[in-house]
Amino acid sequence: MIIRIATEGQFRLDDAMLSQLNAMDNHLVQLIQTGDEGQFRTALNQLLDFVRQHGQPVSPEEILESDLILPPPDISLEEARELFKDEGLIPG
């Protein structure tokens, strides 16, 4: 799957890692609902670091549609509330 981190670029991530990514997404949704900025920031950075560490960067010259777009690292808690609704970014 192709994942874009807004403001950074795209990464190829093995589909087998989707369940781990989804668990992190669900955890982030829970933290957003609590309104704890510190825990939200930590969990968001862990999610983005997971993609950076396990994904292969896609060359900027390669044009590919993203399967998933993650927010930039500096997204505010309020902005995240609008983005991570219901099931989060990944259904399930």
mmCIF file of N, CA and C in Angstrom, residues 45-80:
data_model
loop_
_atom_site.group_PDB
_atom_site.id
_atom_site.type_symbol
_atom_site.label_atom_id
_atom_site.label_comp_id
_atom_site.label_asym_id
_atom_site.label_seq_id
_atom_site.Cartn_x
_atom_site.Cartn_y
_atom_site.Cartn_z
ATOM 1 N N ASN A 45 3.189 10.761 16.721
ATOM 2 C CA ASN A 45 4.594 10.584 16.319
ATOM 3 C C ASN A 45 4.943 9.106 16.181
ATOM 4 N N GLN A 46 4.396 8.256 17.049
ATOM 5 C CA GLN A 46 4.651 6.815 16.936
ATOM 6 C C GLN A 46 4.061 6.262 15.636
ATOM 7 N N LEU A 47 2.870 6.716 15.279
ATOM 8 C CA LEU A 47 2.232 6.275 14.036
ATOM 9 C C LEU A 47 3.066 6.693 12.824
ATOM 10 N N LEU A 48 3.495 7.944 12.801
ATOM 11 C CA LEU A 48 4.288 8.438 11.673
ATOM 12 C C LEU A 48 5.657 7.756 11.626
ATOM 13 N N ASP A 49 6.272 7.563 12.786
ATOM 14 C CA ASP A 49 7.572 6.874 12.831
ATOM 15 C C ASP A 49 7.452 5.430 12.354
ATOM 16 N N PHE A 50 6.336 4.777 12.652
ATOM 17 C CA PHE A 50 6.115 3.398 12.197
ATOM 18 C C PHE A 50 6.171 3.350 10.670
ATOM 19 N N VAL A 51 5.491 4.284 10.028
ATOM 20 C CA VAL A 51 5.484 4.315 8.554
ATOM 21 C C VAL A 51 6.878 4.634 8.020
ATOM 22 N N ARG A 52 7.552 5.598 8.633
ATOM 23 C CA ARG A 52 8.901 5.963 8.175
ATOM 24 C C ARG A 52 9.883 4.804 8.326
ATOM 25 N N GLN A 53 9.773 4.056 9.443
ATOM 26 C CA GLN A 53 10.718 2.970 9.727
ATOM 27 C C GLN A 53 10.449 1.707 8.918
ATOM 28 N N HIS A 54 9.176 1.409 8.674
ATOM 29 C CA HIS A 54 8.836 0.159 7.979
ATOM 30 C C HIS A 54 8.524 0.358 6.499
ATOM 31 N N GLY A 55 8.345 1.599 6.090
ATOM 32 C CA GLY A 55 8.020 1.866 4.696
ATOM 33 C C GLY A 55 9.265 2.196 3.878
ATOM 34 N N GLN A 56 9.103 2.030 2.584
ATOM 35 C CA GLN A 56 10.147 2.414 1.636
ATOM 36 C C GLN A 56 9.746 3.741 1.011
ATOM 37 N N PRO A 57 10.568 4.773 1.093
ATOM 38 C CA PRO A 57 10.204 6.059 0.492
ATOM 39 C C PRO A 57 9.974 5.920 -1.014
ATOM 40 N N VAL A 58 8.957 6.595 -1.496
ATOM 41 C CA VAL A 58 8.665 6.632 -2.929
ATOM 42 C C VAL A 58 9.339 7.878 -3.493
ATOM 43 N N SER A 59 10.016 7.709 -4.590
ATOM 44 C CA SER A 59 10.699 8.830 -5.230
ATOM 45 C C SER A 59 9.694 9.931 -5.586
ATOM 46 N N PRO A 60 10.067 11.197 -5.377
ATOM 47 C CA PRO A 60 9.160 12.288 -5.743
ATOM 48 C C PRO A 60 8.839 12.325 -7.237
ATOM 49 N N GLU A 61 9.699 11.716 -8.065
ATOM 50 C CA GLU A 61 9.446 11.677 -9.506
ATOM 51 C C GLU A 61 8.378 10.649 -9.874
ATOM 52 N N GLU A 62 8.120 9.697 -8.967
ATOM 53 C CA GLU A 62 7.128 8.651 -9.217
ATOM 54 C C GLU A 62 5.756 9.177 -8.784
ATOM 55 N N ILE A 63 4.774 9.106 -9.671
ATOM 56 C CA ILE A 63 3.439 9.608 -9.358
ATOM 57 C C ILE A 63 2.517 8.423 -9.084
ATOM 58 N N LEU A 64 2.133 8.268 -7.822
ATOM 59 C CA LEU A 64 1.279 7.161 -7.406
ATOM 60 C C LEU A 64 0.136 7.691 -6.556
ATOM 61 N N GLU A 65 -1.017 7.080 -6.705
ATOM 62 C CA GLU A 65 -2.152 7.446 -5.863
ATOM 63 C C GLU A 65 -1.936 6.874 -4.462
ATOM 64 N N SER A 66 -2.222 7.655 -3.439
ATOM 65 C CA SER A 66 -2.054 7.193 -2.061
ATOM 66 C C SER A 66 -3.288 6.408 -1.614
ATOM 67 N N ASP A 67 -3.055 5.281 -0.939
ATOM 68 C CA ASP A 67 -4.156 4.507 -0.355
ATOM 69 C C ASP A 67 -4.606 5.123 0.958
ATOM 70 N N LEU A 68 -3.684 5.804 1.607
ATOM 71 C CA LEU A 68 -3.954 6.410 2.911
ATOM 72 C C LEU A 68 -3.113 7.678 3.044
ATOM 73 N N ILE A 69 -3.723 8.739 3.561
ATOM 74 C CA ILE A 69 -2.993 9.985 3.787
ATOM 75 C C ILE A 69 -3.012 10.270 5.287
ATOM 76 N N LEU A 70 -1.820 10.339 5.860
ATOM 77 C CA LEU A 70 -1.680 10.648 7.284
ATOM 78 C C LEU A 70 -1.412 12.134 7.443
ATOM 79 N N PRO A 71 -1.837 12.700 8.560
ATOM 80 C CA PRO A 71 -1.655 14.144 8.765
ATOM 81 C C PRO A 71 -0.189 14.486 9.009
ATOM 82 N N PRO A 72 0.138 15.763 8.880
ATOM 83 C CA PRO A 72 1.510 16.182 9.167
ATOM 84 C C PRO A 72 1.778 16.096 10.669
ATOM 85 N N PRO A 73 3.047 16.021 11.068
ATOM 86 C CA PRO A 73 3.382 15.888 12.489
ATOM 87 C C PRO A 73 2.916 17.059 13.345
ATOM 88 N N ASP A 74 2.708 18.202 12.744
ATOM 89 C CA ASP A 74 2.333 19.383 13.530
ATOM 90 C C ASP A 74 0.826 19.665 13.532
ATOM 91 N N ILE A 75 0.018 18.701 13.151
ATOM 92 C CA ILE A 75 -1.437 18.903 13.167
ATOM 93 C C ILE A 75 -1.887 19.182 14.604
ATOM 94 N N SER A 76 -2.842 20.078 14.747
ATOM 95 C CA SER A 76 -3.341 20.387 16.095
ATOM 96 C C SER A 76 -4.368 19.340 16.527
ATOM 97 N N LEU A 77 -4.612 19.298 17.809
ATOM 98 C CA LEU A 77 -5.608 18.369 18.341
ATOM 99 C C LEU A 77 -6.988 18.677 17.752
ATOM 100 N N GLU A 78 -7.300 19.947 17.598
ATOM 101 C CA GLU A 78 -8.592 20.334 17.019
ATOM 102 C C GLU A 78 -8.705 19.884 15.564
ATOM 103 N N GLU A 79 -7.658 20.078 14.807
ATOM 104 C CA GLU A 79 -7.668 19.622 13.407
ATOM 105 C C GLU A 79 -7.792 18.109 13.344
ATOM 106 N N ALA A 80 -7.117 17.421 14.259
ATOM 107 C CA ALA A 80 -7.169 15.957 14.281
ATOM 108 C C ALA A 80 -8.578 15.451 14.600
#
